[in-house]
Amino acid sequence: MAKTAPVFHDTASDPLLQPFRLKHLTLKNRIMSTSHACGLVEDGMPSERYQRYHEAKARGGLALTMFGGSSNVSPESAWSLPQINLYDERVVEHLQRFSRRVHAHGAALMCQVSHVGGRGEPYAGAALAPIGPSPVRETLHRAFAKEMDEHDIARVVADFAEAAVRCKEGGLDGIETFAGVHLIGQFLSPATNRRIDKFGGSVENRCRFGLMVHEAIRKRVGDDFIVGIRFVIDEAGPHHLTFKDGLRIATIFEASGTIDFFNAIYGRIDTEFKLAADCMPGMASPEAPFLARAGAFKQAVRLPVFHATRITSLETARRAIRDGLLDMVAMTRAHIADPDLVAKLARGEGARVRPCVGATHCMSPLRPTCIHNPSTGREAALPHAIERAARKRSVLVAGGGPAGLEAARACAERGHDVRLCEASGRLGGQVLLAAQASWRSELAGIVEWRARELERLGVEVRLNSPVEAGSVECDTDIVIVATGGVPDLDWIEGAEHCTSVWEVLSGAAPAAEDSIVYDGTGRHAALTAAEAIRQAGGEVAFFGLDGHLAMEMSYAEQVIWRRRTYVLGIEPRLDRRLERVRREGNRLRVTFRNELTDEAEEHETGRIVVEHGTRPADTLFHGLADRASNQGVVDQKALVAGAPQPEAVDGTFRLFRIGDAVSSRNIYAAVLDAFRLCRTL
């Protein structure tokens, strides 16, 4: 049974819905989205897709959306990930359209203006050498910076000011600079600033470059334009800025009179682990891990303080405002999951907010996609809202995993009469197994939210009800097969001796048994099973096909699993392909072949647990295909274009299959399959 989300009923007095005055600008509520690298930049410009992505949040009711994480002020500030080029005059017309779009919904719009400094990539963009306060190499971006001379400093200060002017000409309400591990922050931190001239050494000297930047900006944009700073309050590491240092630097910037707010951040992002743990932590981290620290910072400064870091629930956001910890609370990834978050809250429908489950799918190369909101980043082709159908249909959905649940939800939103049948006694499918990992329990929110929505929409849900081909009624208009898959083991010589990861995670096979775990996909399943075995007291030898651990995951997930293997005492052996399993007495002998040397090696174990994805459980689909008017064929061109599938021509039902019933993929693919098919049925 899905849990019911808590609701704040008195919207009129909800702290989150109260306005906030920022200098001359009145923000209509206390909820915002911070700037981030959303991956939608085209030719250095925030074009149509980029603007629609932010417009969806503005339409959904938030007070302020920031963009451009980061927007470059100089050509040598380059990454391989596309960024907005504020040094290009063409950007102004894009910003003007962007501003009109967002302002039409009553929201404010601001841009992050930055120079990545020594984090720049020398082979990206214009292929210029990165520059920084000192010739220090950053672990994550791997570049060696050229030490800036005073000519470089003067040029970059002027570039910041020019970029700010372009933002003002573009109709924005304001900007923020970035003083984390980007250039301003590199001057501030003793870890990256080793200078002995007037720009290094003392705190006051290390502040000099940042003050020059903000003084130049203020001189060019005047007092009627808002200028803030995304400010690191504590770098949390030896030889780095401490919280005490952060407060001292903040006081210096406040006294300069050049800034209007602090956007507080914590930690560093100079390694993969620190990026995943400090800057953008996922479900392996507690919610709002640095909120208390940001609140302490607010108590010590005069200017307004904003903050974002895994603030995913309305309850936590409300506490941040109610208890005076923040002036504006940023729910950036929560808006990636549901851009209508504020509108639902204002209507008293907080329980209907689609939850951010912290899966960090929005940090994958497919960014800014949400693991269970397929519209995000695809607003033009797949709008968030589903239109009612002109004609009500009878829809049968077979399967209650993420694909089936989303299909039933979308069809019900269309106004159809929907029945969902699940063969087991619980909704969720493979998500239930995925949530078994020590740090992935929040994935259950994907299922729980949809279960609540199906109840609200009046969908008939039948558990312990497998669908047989012969039981499909003649008056059914549409049948959607979302029966998932079964573990793919048959290809193995000696498959009868193998245990699937499903058996371990479901409890069908005992966890506390010494095992070899084989990962043939680079997904979560094998590592989750290995973790379960170790936590139950079993020994684990982990072998993987890929050359890197967790190959199919986002970098944030890879880092967490790499760390978990150290903590659990598991030493992965990679580049191995499973070839054969045979029994010798009461033991198993497993043969692997090294992908790089082609050498075979044998290992003995009591059990081998295999992850190799799934094969479609498609018996129902094939049993119905001959009876269906479309024979189960999907019009792929219509699907991709967001157009309706062809109507039935002979009065029989139309048949479709989605998710792992088609092929072994992930949660995002399953939900995308369902949504883009069913939103026009």
GROMACS .gro file of N, CA and C in nm, residues 62 128 209 274 343 506 560 660:
model
   24
   62LEU      N    1   0.697   2.885  -0.941
   62LEU     CA    2   0.806   2.926  -0.854
   62LEU      C    3   0.835   3.076  -0.871
  128LEU      N    4   4.190   2.697  -2.564
  128LEU     CA    5   4.286   2.787  -2.501
  128LEU      C    6   4.332   2.729  -2.367
  209PHE      N    7   4.068   3.993  -0.601
  209PHE     CA    8   4.018   3.968  -0.736
  209PHE      C    9   3.865   3.967  -0.737
  274LYS      N   10   3.380   1.440  -0.431
  274LYS     CA   11   3.332   1.562  -0.367
  274LYS      C   12   3.217   1.623  -0.446
  343ALA      N   13   0.261   2.529  -0.792
  343ALA     CA   14   0.118   2.540  -0.825
  343ALA      C   15   0.037   2.435  -0.749
  506SER      N   16   1.527  -1.086  -0.381
  506SER     CA   17   1.389  -1.113  -0.339
  506SER      C   18   1.381  -1.202  -0.217
  560ILE      N   19   2.942   0.654  -0.570
  560ILE     CA   20   2.886   0.593  -0.449
  560ILE      C   21   2.917   0.444  -0.445
  660ASP      N   22   1.051  -0.324  -2.027
  660ASP     CA   23   1.133  -0.443  -2.044
  660ASP      C   24   1.062  -0.554  -2.119
   0.00000   0.00000   0.00000
